[in-house]
Amino acid sequence: MVATFQDTVGYCFRSTLETMGTSVRDVVYDHLRRKGIPESEIPIQFDDVVRVLNESFGGSARVIIYKTLVELYQQYSMRIDFTYQESLRDHMSLLRERVVVDHIIPKRARIEDSRLEGRLSLV
């Protein structure tokens, strides 16, 4: 469940950056790489990503993190019960804990599984 959650964090972060345009996406990924966080490590080191973005981009980073968290909550069909001003780190931790404990599967994984159903043959 932890690996699925991390994959979903990566997916949501990518999706958020895509909505902001290629130039923003490229700047963020390049900056994270220069700070020692390659794209493949973003979900695993998400707390470090938040710290680096906040140090580098200030309040603008909060927009990226907030939108990523909103997308993450939507992937897990959870009600978004927090505001932009609240502690996003706390809400991320609460979501992670609930997903792992309750074995919640994200929407994207359910969609991918249903696409594979028709292709699997019984042995």
mmCIF file of C-alpha atoms in Angstrom:
data_model
loop_
_atom_site.group_PDB
_atom_site.id
_atom_site.type_symbol
_atom_site.label_atom_id
_atom_site.label_comp_id
_atom_site.label_asym_id
_atom_site.label_seq_id
_atom_site.Cartn_x
_atom_site.Cartn_y
_atom_site.Cartn_z
ATOM 1 C CA MET A 1 0.000 0.000 0.000
ATOM 2 C CA VAL A 2 2.875 2.357 0.749
ATOM 3 C CA ALA A 3 4.345 1.846 -2.733
ATOM 4 C CA THR A 4 0.956 2.486 -4.358
ATOM 5 C CA PHE A 5 0.570 5.645 -2.277
ATOM 6 C CA GLN A 6 4.018 6.874 -3.327
ATOM 7 C CA ASP A 7 3.262 6.117 -6.980
ATOM 8 C CA THR A 8 0.044 8.098 -6.647
ATOM 9 C CA VAL A 9 1.900 11.027 -5.054
ATOM 10 C CA GLY A 10 4.227 11.036 -8.072
ATOM 11 C CA TYR A 11 1.296 10.852 -10.462
ATOM 12 C CA CYS A 12 -0.504 13.751 -8.736
ATOM 13 C CA PHE A 13 2.651 15.885 -8.601
ATOM 14 C CA ARG A 14 3.240 15.313 -12.347
ATOM 15 C CA SER A 15 -0.410 16.076 -13.118
ATOM 16 C CA THR A 16 -0.267 19.295 -11.113
ATOM 17 C CA LEU A 17 2.871 20.471 -12.886
ATOM 18 C CA GLU A 18 1.371 19.598 -16.286
ATOM 19 C CA THR A 19 -1.579 21.900 -15.574
ATOM 20 C CA MET A 20 0.876 24.737 -14.883
ATOM 21 C CA GLY A 21 2.549 24.483 -18.270
ATOM 22 C CA THR A 22 5.747 23.012 -19.618
ATOM 23 C CA SER A 23 7.977 25.902 -18.591
ATOM 24 C CA VAL A 24 6.928 25.672 -14.919
ATOM 25 C CA ARG A 25 7.209 21.887 -15.006
ATOM 26 C CA ASP A 26 10.689 22.009 -16.527
ATOM 27 C CA VAL A 27 11.932 24.654 -14.056
ATOM 28 C CA VAL A 28 10.629 22.684 -11.050
ATOM 29 C CA TYR A 29 12.097 19.353 -12.200
ATOM 30 C CA ASP A 30 15.416 20.971 -13.100
ATOM 31 C CA HIS A 31 15.604 22.746 -9.743
ATOM 32 C CA LEU A 32 14.829 19.556 -7.824
ATOM 33 C CA ARG A 33 17.479 17.654 -9.816
ATOM 34 C CA ARG A 34 20.055 20.325 -8.989
ATOM 35 C CA LYS A 35 19.134 19.949 -5.305
ATOM 36 C CA GLY A 36 19.709 16.176 -5.478
ATOM 37 C CA ILE A 37 16.129 14.983 -5.971
ATOM 38 C CA PRO A 38 15.655 13.255 -9.333
ATOM 39 C CA GLU A 39 12.128 12.927 -10.717
ATOM 40 C CA SER A 40 11.999 9.231 -9.810
ATOM 41 C CA GLU A 41 12.661 10.055 -6.125
ATOM 42 C CA ILE A 42 10.036 12.793 -5.740
ATOM 43 C CA PRO A 43 7.336 10.556 -4.203
ATOM 44 C CA ILE A 44 9.796 8.950 -1.796
ATOM 45 C CA GLN A 45 11.348 12.260 -0.731
ATOM 46 C CA PHE A 46 8.178 14.342 -0.854
ATOM 47 C CA ASP A 47 8.906 16.112 2.445
ATOM 48 C CA ASP A 48 12.282 17.169 1.026
ATOM 49 C CA VAL A 49 10.573 18.279 -2.188
ATOM 50 C CA VAL A 50 8.239 20.507 -0.172
ATOM 51 C CA ARG A 51 11.156 21.954 1.799
ATOM 52 C CA VAL A 52 13.274 22.648 -1.305
ATOM 53 C CA LEU A 53 10.383 24.219 -3.204
ATOM 54 C CA ASN A 54 9.424 26.393 -0.234
ATOM 55 C CA GLU A 55 13.022 27.566 0.239
ATOM 56 C CA SER A 56 13.413 28.321 -3.443
ATOM 57 C CA PHE A 57 10.017 29.580 -4.572
ATOM 58 C CA GLY A 58 8.359 30.753 -1.348
ATOM 59 C CA GLY A 59 4.584 31.097 -1.476
ATOM 60 C CA SER A 60 4.442 29.922 -5.086
ATOM 61 C CA ALA A 61 5.544 26.488 -3.946
ATOM 62 C CA ARG A 62 2.497 26.258 -1.699
ATOM 63 C CA VAL A 63 0.255 26.426 -4.779
ATOM 64 C CA ILE A 64 2.012 23.385 -6.260
ATOM 65 C CA ILE A 65 1.836 21.425 -3.010
ATOM 66 C CA TYR A 66 -1.788 22.375 -2.346
ATOM 67 C CA LYS A 67 -2.898 21.370 -5.857
ATOM 68 C CA THR A 68 -0.951 18.109 -5.560
ATOM 69 C CA LEU A 69 -2.652 17.335 -2.256
ATOM 70 C CA VAL A 70 -6.111 18.159 -3.665
ATOM 71 C CA GLU A 71 -5.448 15.817 -6.601
ATOM 72 C CA LEU A 72 -4.243 13.135 -4.187
ATOM 73 C CA TYR A 73 -7.398 13.404 -2.081
ATOM 74 C CA GLN A 74 -9.480 13.130 -5.254
ATOM 75 C CA GLN A 75 -7.576 10.021 -6.345
ATOM 76 C CA TYR A 76 -8.524 8.376 -3.067
ATOM 77 C CA SER A 77 -12.120 9.659 -3.244
ATOM 78 C CA MET A 78 -11.637 11.522 0.014
ATOM 79 C CA ARG A 79 -13.459 14.707 0.886
ATOM 80 C CA ILE A 80 -11.196 17.748 0.814
ATOM 81 C CA ASP A 81 -11.752 19.199 4.264
ATOM 82 C CA PHE A 82 -8.816 21.585 4.493
ATOM 83 C CA THR A 83 -8.011 25.038 3.276
ATOM 84 C CA TYR A 84 -5.010 26.501 1.527
ATOM 85 C CA GLN A 85 -3.832 28.069 4.800
ATOM 86 C CA GLU A 86 -3.827 24.871 6.889
ATOM 87 C CA SER A 87 -0.842 22.594 7.458
ATOM 88 C CA LEU A 88 -0.586 20.647 4.230
ATOM 89 C CA ARG A 89 2.031 18.344 5.753
ATOM 90 C CA ASP A 90 -0.443 17.261 8.443
ATOM 91 C CA HIS A 91 -3.122 16.516 5.863
ATOM 92 C CA MET A 92 -0.657 14.546 3.758
ATOM 93 C CA SER A 93 0.316 12.472 6.806
ATOM 94 C CA LEU A 94 -3.313 11.840 7.739
ATOM 95 C CA LEU A 95 -4.159 10.736 4.211
ATOM 96 C CA ARG A 96 -1.122 8.441 4.004
ATOM 97 C CA GLU A 97 -2.022 6.819 7.318
ATOM 98 C CA ARG A 98 -5.650 6.313 6.345
ATOM 99 C CA VAL A 99 -4.759 4.870 2.935
ATOM 100 C CA VAL A 100 -2.302 2.376 4.444
ATOM 101 C CA VAL A 101 -4.475 1.342 7.391
ATOM 102 C CA ASP A 102 -7.730 1.084 5.399
ATOM 103 C CA HIS A 103 -6.102 -0.333 2.224
ATOM 104 C CA ILE A 104 -7.675 2.306 -0.008
ATOM 105 C CA ILE A 105 -6.928 1.977 -3.723
ATOM 106 C CA PRO A 106 -6.616 5.161 -5.825
ATOM 107 C CA LYS A 107 -8.978 5.759 -8.765
ATOM 108 C CA ARG A 108 -6.207 5.483 -11.313
ATOM 109 C CA ALA A 109 -5.275 1.985 -10.099
ATOM 110 C CA ARG A 110 -8.911 0.831 -10.263
ATOM 111 C CA ILE A 111 -9.206 2.152 -13.813
ATOM 112 C CA GLU A 112 -5.973 0.435 -14.874
ATOM 113 C CA ASP A 113 -7.114 -2.859 -13.297
ATOM 114 C CA SER A 114 -10.454 -2.752 -15.109
ATOM 115 C CA ARG A 115 -8.659 -2.204 -18.428
ATOM 116 C CA LEU A 116 -6.546 -5.297 -17.823
ATOM 117 C CA GLU A 117 -9.494 -7.520 -16.848
ATOM 118 C CA GLY A 118 -10.548 -8.210 -20.414
ATOM 119 C CA ARG A 119 -6.980 -8.993 -21.483
ATOM 120 C CA LEU A 120 -6.130 -11.563 -18.832
ATOM 121 C CA SER A 121 -6.566 -15.170 -19.798
ATOM 122 C CA LEU A 122 -7.264 -17.913 -17.307
ATOM 123 C CA VAL A 123 -4.675 -20.648 -17.144
#
